[in-house]
PDB file of C-alpha atoms in Angstrom:
ATOM      1  CA  UNK A  26       0.082  -0.339   0.151  1.00  0.00           C
ATOM      2  CA  UNK A  27       1.310   3.591  -0.972  1.00  0.00           C
ATOM      3  CA  UNK A  28       1.721   5.895   1.909  1.00  0.00           C
ATOM      4  CA  UNK A  29       0.822   9.412   1.859  1.00  0.00           C
ATOM      5  CA  UNK A  30       3.450  11.881   1.254  1.00  0.00           C
ATOM      6  CA  UNK A  31       4.674  14.286   3.577  1.00  0.00           C
ATOM      7  CA  UNK A  32       2.380  17.097   1.944  1.00  0.00           C
ATOM      8  CA  UNK A  33      -0.601  15.051   2.232  1.00  0.00           C
ATOM      9  CA  UNK A  34       0.040  14.061   5.522  1.00  0.00           C
ATOM     10  CA  UNK A  35       0.268  17.727   6.538  1.00  0.00           C
ATOM     11  CA  UNK A  36      -3.095  18.516   4.644  1.00  0.00           C
ATOM     12  CA  UNK A  37      -4.618  15.911   7.031  1.00  0.00           C
ATOM     13  CA  UNK A  38      -3.042  16.841   9.674  1.00  0.00           C
ATOM     14  CA  UNK A  39      -4.287  20.389   9.346  1.00  0.00           C
ATOM     15  CA  UNK A  40      -7.803  19.685   8.643  1.00  0.00           C
ATOM     16  CA  UNK A  41      -7.818  17.246  11.869  1.00  0.00           C
ATOM     17  CA  UNK A  42      -6.564  20.423  13.825  1.00  0.00           C
ATOM     18  CA  UNK A  43      -9.031  23.097  12.691  1.00  0.00           C
ATOM     19  CA  UNK A  44     -11.804  19.929  13.195  1.00  0.00           C
ATOM     20  CA  UNK A  45     -10.771  19.835  16.924  1.00  0.00           C
ATOM     21  CA  UNK A  46     -10.261  23.701  17.129  1.00  0.00           C
ATOM     22  CA  UNK A  47     -14.328  24.148  15.827  1.00  0.00           C
ATOM     23  CA  UNK A  48     -15.303  21.451  18.052  1.00  0.00           C
ATOM     24  CA  UNK A  49     -13.636  23.451  21.198  1.00  0.00           C
ATOM     25  CA  UNK A  50     -14.834  26.796  20.232  1.00  0.00           C
ATOM     26  CA  UNK A  51     -18.214  25.134  20.149  1.00  0.00           C
ATOM     27  CA  UNK A  52     -18.062  23.453  23.242  1.00  0.00           C
ATOM     28  CA  UNK A  53     -16.978  26.625  25.121  1.00  0.00           C
ATOM     29  CA  UNK A  54     -20.010  28.880  23.421  1.00  0.00           C
ATOM     30  CA  UNK A  55     -22.063  25.962  25.128  1.00  0.00           C
ATOM     31  CA  UNK A  56     -20.597  27.339  28.404  1.00  0.00           C
ATOM     32  CA  UNK A  57     -18.542  23.841  28.862  1.00  0.00           C
ATOM     33  CA  UNK A  58     -15.202  24.723  30.677  1.00  0.00           C
ATOM     34  CA  UNK A  59     -12.208  24.278  28.466  1.00  0.00           C
ATOM     35  CA  UNK A  60     -11.121  20.885  30.273  1.00  0.00           C
ATOM     36  CA  UNK A  61     -14.371  19.269  29.947  1.00  0.00           C
ATOM     37  CA  UNK A  62     -14.661  20.423  26.161  1.00  0.00           C
ATOM     38  CA  UNK A  63     -11.130  18.618  26.109  1.00  0.00           C
ATOM     39  CA  UNK A  64     -12.472  15.500  27.620  1.00  0.00           C
ATOM     40  CA  UNK A  65     -15.270  15.651  25.328  1.00  0.00           C
ATOM     41  CA  UNK A  66     -13.280  16.407  22.098  1.00  0.00           C
ATOM     42  CA  UNK A  67     -11.087  13.367  23.300  1.00  0.00           C
ATOM     43  CA  UNK A  68     -14.234  10.884  23.796  1.00  0.00           C
ATOM     44  CA  UNK A  69     -15.587  11.648  20.064  1.00  0.00           C
ATOM     45  CA  UNK A  70     -12.259  11.730  18.465  1.00  0.00           C
ATOM     46  CA  UNK A  71     -12.575   7.662  17.976  1.00  0.00           C
ATOM     47  CA  UNK A  72     -15.790   8.247  16.179  1.00  0.00           C
ATOM     48  CA  UNK A  73     -13.601   9.262  12.910  1.00  0.00           C
ATOM     49  CA  UNK A  74     -16.068  12.007  12.384  1.00  0.00           C
ATOM     50  CA  UNK A  75     -15.533  14.505  15.267  1.00  0.00           C
ATOM     51  CA  UNK A  76     -17.914  17.687  13.620  1.00  0.00           C
ATOM     52  CA  UNK A  77     -20.818  15.740  12.537  1.00  0.00           C
ATOM     53  CA  UNK A  78     -20.844  13.680  15.742  1.00  0.00           C
ATOM     54  CA  UNK A  79     -20.392  16.754  18.119  1.00  0.00           C
ATOM     55  CA  UNK A  80     -23.189  18.694  15.984  1.00  0.00           C
ATOM     56  CA  UNK A  81     -25.463  15.922  16.219  1.00  0.00           C
ATOM     57  CA  UNK A  82     -25.515  15.364  19.726  1.00  0.00           C
ATOM     58  CA  UNK A  83     -25.795  19.149  20.118  1.00  0.00           C
ATOM     59  CA  UNK A  84     -29.516  19.079  18.964  1.00  0.00           C
ATOM     60  CA  UNK A  85     -31.167  22.052  18.460  1.00  0.00           C
ATOM     61  CA  UNK A  86     -29.054  23.543  21.004  1.00  0.00           C
ATOM     62  CA  UNK A  87     -30.165  27.507  19.954  1.00  0.00           C
ATOM     63  CA  UNK A  88     -33.137  26.740  21.591  1.00  0.00           C
ATOM     64  CA  UNK A  89     -32.131  24.940  24.752  1.00  0.00           C
ATOM     65  CA  UNK A  90     -32.311  21.223  22.663  1.00  0.00           C
ATOM     66  CA  UNK A  91     -29.755  18.237  23.481  1.00  0.00           C
ATOM     67  CA  UNK A  92     -29.331  15.101  21.901  1.00  0.00           C
ATOM     68  CA  UNK A  93     -26.840  13.234  24.181  1.00  0.00           C
ATOM     69  CA  UNK A  94     -23.869  16.048  24.558  1.00  0.00           C
ATOM     70  CA  UNK A  95     -24.974  17.181  27.571  1.00  0.00           C
ATOM     71  CA  UNK A  96     -24.866  13.827  29.334  1.00  0.00           C
ATOM     72  CA  UNK A  97     -21.669  13.118  27.481  1.00  0.00           C
ATOM     73  CA  UNK A  98     -20.239  16.365  29.464  1.00  0.00           C
ATOM     74  CA  UNK A  99     -21.220  15.279  32.610  1.00  0.00           C
ATOM     75  CA  UNK A 100     -20.044  12.247  32.296  1.00  0.00           C
ATOM     76  CA  UNK A 101     -16.798  13.761  31.549  1.00  0.00           C
ATOM     77  CA  UNK A 102     -17.043  16.270  34.339  1.00  0.00           C
ATOM     78  CA  UNK A 103     -17.745  13.327  36.782  1.00  0.00           C
ATOM     79  CA  UNK A 104     -14.606  11.199  35.642  1.00  0.00           C
ATOM     80  CA  UNK A 105     -12.743  14.185  36.140  1.00  0.00           C
ATOM     81  CA  UNK A 106     -13.920  14.612  39.272  1.00  0.00           C
ATOM     82  CA  UNK A 107     -13.399  10.868  40.555  1.00  0.00           C
ATOM     83  CA  UNK A 108     -10.217  10.884  39.178  1.00  0.00           C
ATOM     84  CA  UNK A 109      -9.598  14.422  41.438  1.00  0.00           C
ATOM     85  CA  UNK A 110     -10.592  12.814  45.027  1.00  0.00           C
ATOM     86  CA  UNK A 111     -13.343  15.172  44.930  1.00  0.00           C
ATOM     87  CA  UNK A 112     -15.591  14.288  47.957  1.00  0.00           C
ATOM     88  CA  UNK A 113     -19.148  13.162  48.398  1.00  0.00           C
ATOM     89  CA  UNK A 114     -21.976  15.676  49.572  1.00  0.00           C
ATOM     90  CA  UNK A 115     -25.037  14.631  51.097  1.00  0.00           C
ATOM     91  CA  UNK A 116     -28.117  16.452  50.877  1.00  0.00           C
ATOM     92  CA  UNK A 117     -31.961  16.637  51.679  1.00  0.00           C
ATOM     93  CA  UNK A 118     -34.488  17.276  49.117  1.00  0.00           C
ATOM     94  CA  UNK A 119     -38.492  18.032  50.484  1.00  0.00           C
ATOM     95  CA  UNK A 120     -41.477  17.563  48.389  1.00  0.00           C
ATOM     96  CA  UNK A 121     -44.114  19.061  50.699  1.00  0.00           C
ATOM     97  CA  UNK A 122     -47.148  18.577  48.253  1.00  0.00           C
ATOM     98  CA  UNK A 123     -46.216  14.594  47.938  1.00  0.00           C
ATOM     99  CA  UNK A 124     -45.428  14.774  51.677  1.00  0.00           C
ATOM    100  CA  UNK A 125     -41.949  13.495  50.725  1.00  0.00           C
ATOM    101  CA  UNK A 126     -38.317  13.988  52.188  1.00  0.00           C
ATOM    102  CA  UNK A 127     -35.424  12.074  51.208  1.00  0.00           C
ATOM    103  CA  UNK A 128     -31.591  12.367  51.152  1.00  0.00           C
ATOM    104  CA  UNK A 129     -29.484  12.368  48.068  1.00  0.00           C
ATOM    105  CA  UNK A 130     -25.682  11.984  47.539  1.00  0.00           C
ATOM    106  CA  UNK A 131     -23.360  13.109  45.002  1.00  0.00           C
ATOM    107  CA  UNK A 132     -19.790  14.904  44.552  1.00  0.00           C
ATOM    108  CA  UNK A 133     -18.459  18.337  45.182  1.00  0.00           C
ATOM    109  CA  UNK A 134     -18.771  20.327  42.086  1.00  0.00           C
ATOM    110  CA  UNK A 135     -22.175  18.543  40.599  1.00  0.00           C
ATOM    111  CA  UNK A 136     -25.189  20.268  40.209  1.00  0.00           C
ATOM    112  CA  UNK A 137     -28.506  19.251  41.563  1.00  0.00           C
ATOM    113  CA  UNK A 138     -29.392  18.713  38.017  1.00  0.00           C
ATOM    114  CA  UNK A 139     -26.303  16.601  37.494  1.00  0.00           C
ATOM    115  CA  UNK A 140     -27.150  14.629  40.761  1.00  0.00           C
ATOM    116  CA  UNK A 141     -30.669  13.784  39.539  1.00  0.00           C
ATOM    117  CA  UNK A 142     -29.379  12.754  35.758  1.00  0.00           C
ATOM    118  CA  UNK A 143     -26.198  11.034  36.695  1.00  0.00           C
ATOM    119  CA  UNK A 144     -26.332  10.671  40.298  1.00  0.00           C
ATOM    120  CA  UNK A 145     -26.164   7.061  42.129  1.00  0.00           C
ATOM    121  CA  UNK A 146     -28.665   5.736  44.291  1.00  0.00           C
ATOM    122  CA  UNK A 147     -31.886   5.992  45.280  1.00  0.00           C
ATOM    123  CA  UNK A 148     -32.025   9.160  46.256  1.00  0.00           C
ATOM    124  CA  UNK A 149     -30.659  10.524  42.845  1.00  0.00           C
ATOM    125  CA  UNK A 150     -33.586   8.397  41.307  1.00  0.00           C
ATOM    126  CA  UNK A 151     -36.307  10.070  43.041  1.00  0.00           C
ATOM    127  CA  UNK A 152     -35.006  13.560  42.713  1.00  0.00           C
ATOM    128  CA  UNK A 153     -35.003  12.865  38.692  1.00  0.00           C
ATOM    129  CA  UNK A 154     -38.641  12.200  38.885  1.00  0.00           C
ATOM    130  CA  UNK A 155     -39.334  15.197  40.718  1.00  0.00           C
ATOM    131  CA  UNK A 156     -36.501  17.814  39.229  1.00  0.00           C
ATOM    132  CA  UNK A 157     -37.432  18.598  35.477  1.00  0.00           C
ATOM    133  CA  UNK A 158     -34.587  20.195  33.490  1.00  0.00           C
ATOM    134  CA  UNK A 159     -36.305  20.634  30.216  1.00  0.00           C
ATOM    135  CA  UNK A 160     -33.494  23.073  28.654  1.00  0.00           C
ATOM    136  CA  UNK A 161     -30.892  20.507  29.390  1.00  0.00           C
ATOM    137  CA  UNK A 162     -28.996  22.493  31.383  1.00  0.00           C
ATOM    138  CA  UNK A 163     -28.254  25.481  29.473  1.00  0.00           C
ATOM    139  CA  UNK A 164     -30.571  28.019  31.819  1.00  0.00           C
ATOM    140  CA  UNK A 165     -33.137  28.695  29.331  1.00  0.00           C
ATOM    141  CA  UNK A 166     -35.937  27.704  31.312  1.00  0.00           C
ATOM    142  CA  UNK A 167     -36.969  27.647  35.084  1.00  0.00           C
ATOM    143  CA  UNK A 168     -37.998  23.975  35.385  1.00  0.00           C
ATOM    144  CA  UNK A 169     -35.601  23.074  37.849  1.00  0.00           C
ATOM    145  CA  UNK A 170     -36.388  25.270  40.323  1.00  0.00           C
ATOM    146  CA  UNK A 171     -35.599  24.656  43.801  1.00  0.00           C
ATOM    147  CA  UNK A 172     -35.727  26.625  47.107  1.00  0.00           C
ATOM    148  CA  UNK A 173     -33.103  26.581  49.297  1.00  0.00           C
ATOM    149  CA  UNK A 174     -33.842  26.259  53.232  1.00  0.00           C
ATOM    150  CA  UNK A 175     -32.941  29.755  54.466  1.00  0.00           C
ATOM    151  CA  UNK A 176     -30.743  28.176  57.317  1.00  0.00           C
ATOM    152  CA  UNK A 177     -28.610  27.599  54.049  1.00  0.00           C
ATOM    153  CA  UNK A 178     -29.317  30.277  51.423  1.00  0.00           C
ATOM    154  CA  UNK A 179     -26.118  32.491  52.924  1.00  0.00           C
ATOM    155  CA  UNK A 180     -23.542  29.555  52.232  1.00  0.00           C
ATOM    156  CA  UNK A 181     -25.459  28.836  49.142  1.00  0.00           C
ATOM    157  CA  UNK A 182     -25.274  32.414  47.806  1.00  0.00           C
ATOM    158  CA  UNK A 183     -27.559  34.167  45.535  1.00  0.00           C
ATOM    159  CA  UNK A 184     -28.134  33.486  41.951  1.00  0.00           C
ATOM    160  CA  UNK A 185     -26.219  36.109  39.004  1.00  0.00           C
ATOM    161  CA  UNK A 186     -28.479  37.770  36.819  1.00  0.00           C
ATOM    162  CA  UNK A 187     -28.733  35.572  33.995  1.00  0.00           C
ATOM    163  CA  UNK A 188     -29.858  32.956  36.486  1.00  0.00           C
ATOM    164  CA  UNK A 189     -32.453  35.538  37.975  1.00  0.00           C
ATOM    165  CA  UNK A 190     -34.100  36.438  34.860  1.00  0.00           C
ATOM    166  CA  UNK A 191     -35.088  32.411  34.769  1.00  0.00           C
ATOM    167  CA  UNK A 192     -36.276  32.636  38.240  1.00  0.00           C
ATOM    168  CA  UNK A 193     -38.595  35.273  38.044  1.00  0.00           C
ATOM    169  CA  UNK A 194     -40.706  33.210  35.544  1.00  0.00           C
ATOM    170  CA  UNK A 195     -40.546  30.376  37.904  1.00  0.00           C
ATOM    171  CA  UNK A 196     -43.477  29.043  40.050  1.00  0.00           C
ATOM    172  CA  UNK A 197     -43.343  30.309  43.208  1.00  0.00           C
ATOM    173  CA  UNK A 198     -40.309  32.098  43.213  1.00  0.00           C
ATOM    174  CA  UNK A 199     -38.787  33.666  46.477  1.00  0.00           C
ATOM    175  CA  UNK A 200     -35.734  34.762  48.032  1.00  0.00           C
ATOM    176  CA  UNK A 201     -33.778  31.580  48.651  1.00  0.00           C
ATOM    177  CA  UNK A 202     -34.932  30.421  44.843  1.00  0.00           C
ATOM    178  CA  UNK A 203     -32.297  28.635  42.743  1.00  0.00           C
ATOM    179  CA  UNK A 204     -32.359  26.650  39.508  1.00  0.00           C
ATOM    180  CA  UNK A 205     -30.932  23.213  40.075  1.00  0.00           C
ATOM    181  CA  UNK A 206     -28.451  23.060  37.036  1.00  0.00           C
ATOM    182  CA  UNK A 207     -26.502  25.806  39.045  1.00  0.00           C
ATOM    183  CA  UNK A 208     -26.445  25.399  42.223  1.00  0.00           C
ATOM    184  CA  UNK A 209     -23.272  23.293  42.778  1.00  0.00           C
ATOM    185  CA  UNK A 210     -22.606  21.194  45.704  1.00  0.00           C
ATOM    186  CA  UNK A 211     -19.495  22.127  47.758  1.00  0.00           C
ATOM    187  CA  UNK A 212     -17.925  20.420  50.890  1.00  0.00           C
ATOM    188  CA  UNK A 213     -19.340  22.834  52.738  1.00  0.00           C
ATOM    189  CA  UNK A 214     -23.003  22.135  51.816  1.00  0.00           C
ATOM    190  CA  UNK A 215     -23.096  18.678  53.554  1.00  0.00           C
ATOM    191  CA  UNK A 216     -26.366  18.515  55.047  1.00  0.00           C
ATOM    192  CA  UNK A 217     -27.957  21.087  52.609  1.00  0.00           C
ATOM    193  CA  UNK A 218     -32.026  21.495  52.571  1.00  0.00           C
ATOM    194  CA  UNK A 219     -33.817  22.020  49.444  1.00  0.00           C
ATOM    195  CA  UNK A 220     -37.557  22.263  48.696  1.00  0.00           C
ATOM    196  CA  UNK A 221     -39.315  21.203  45.059  1.00  0.00           C
ATOM    197  CA  UNK A 222     -42.047  23.844  44.256  1.00  0.00           C
ATOM    198  CA  UNK A 223     -45.358  22.060  43.789  1.00  0.00           C
ATOM    199  CA  UNK A 224     -45.535  23.116  40.164  1.00  0.00           C
ATOM    200  CA  UNK A 225     -43.232  24.159  37.363  1.00  0.00           C
ATOM    201  CA  UNK A 226     -43.550  26.699  34.594  1.00  0.00           C
ATOM    202  CA  UNK A 227     -42.254  25.216  31.569  1.00  0.00           C
ATOM    203  CA  UNK A 228     -41.451  27.927  28.835  1.00  0.00           C
ATOM    204  CA  UNK A 229     -40.035  25.140  26.625  1.00  0.00           C
ATOM    205  CA  UNK A 230     -43.570  24.015  25.937  1.00  0.00           C
ATOM    206  CA  UNK A 231     -44.393  27.264  23.974  1.00  0.00           C
ATOM    207  CA  UNK A 232     -41.199  27.263  21.547  1.00  0.00           C
ATOM    208  CA  UNK A 233     -42.135  26.352  18.172  1.00  0.00           C
ATOM    209  CA  UNK A 234     -39.478  23.672  17.465  1.00  0.00           C
ATOM    210  CA  UNK A 235     -39.087  22.324  13.734  1.00  0.00           C
ATOM    211  CA  UNK A 236     -39.706  18.989  12.258  1.00  0.00           C
ATOM    212  CA  UNK A 237     -36.214  17.068  12.678  1.00  0.00           C
TER     213      UNK A 237
END
């Protein structure tokens, strides 16, 4: 078999490098941290079609859609966290309208939405039943709205303006409201208590998605 001449190898190499750079810029645009973007790219490179696979998994990202990319990014982030020796964090969830209180277990650095989607144990599975995230965590809805117990509000901190804009649309929003996709666990939050409102306003239901 004839091998590629040096010039041909350089062209292929340059093309691959451009694909990697385009993929990274796209992932950064979706607000993934640089190290997570690198991990996603590494995971998708073996497909042999980096950009087509990446864009297919992103789905209708412009309107908060997703077709698997968010799950892959979270898996990469959790793998990184595990290898870095991050510590476990337990928190309590109250669902007053269902008279249900349960405990969840996650890792520092995970959001409540991460625990609901990718956490282990019965608590994480139950959280996934109550905590919707219609926009796949891109902060384009308020369906993962939680209310932080007043005793924990100062430690958890206030939302930034972008998050507050979504919380203003949430059902029963209050002074200690946060979005589950933005509330990240820290070791200081061991024993954190949050409540899930009885309803959720899902503005994603009113977006006219094109037929795909």
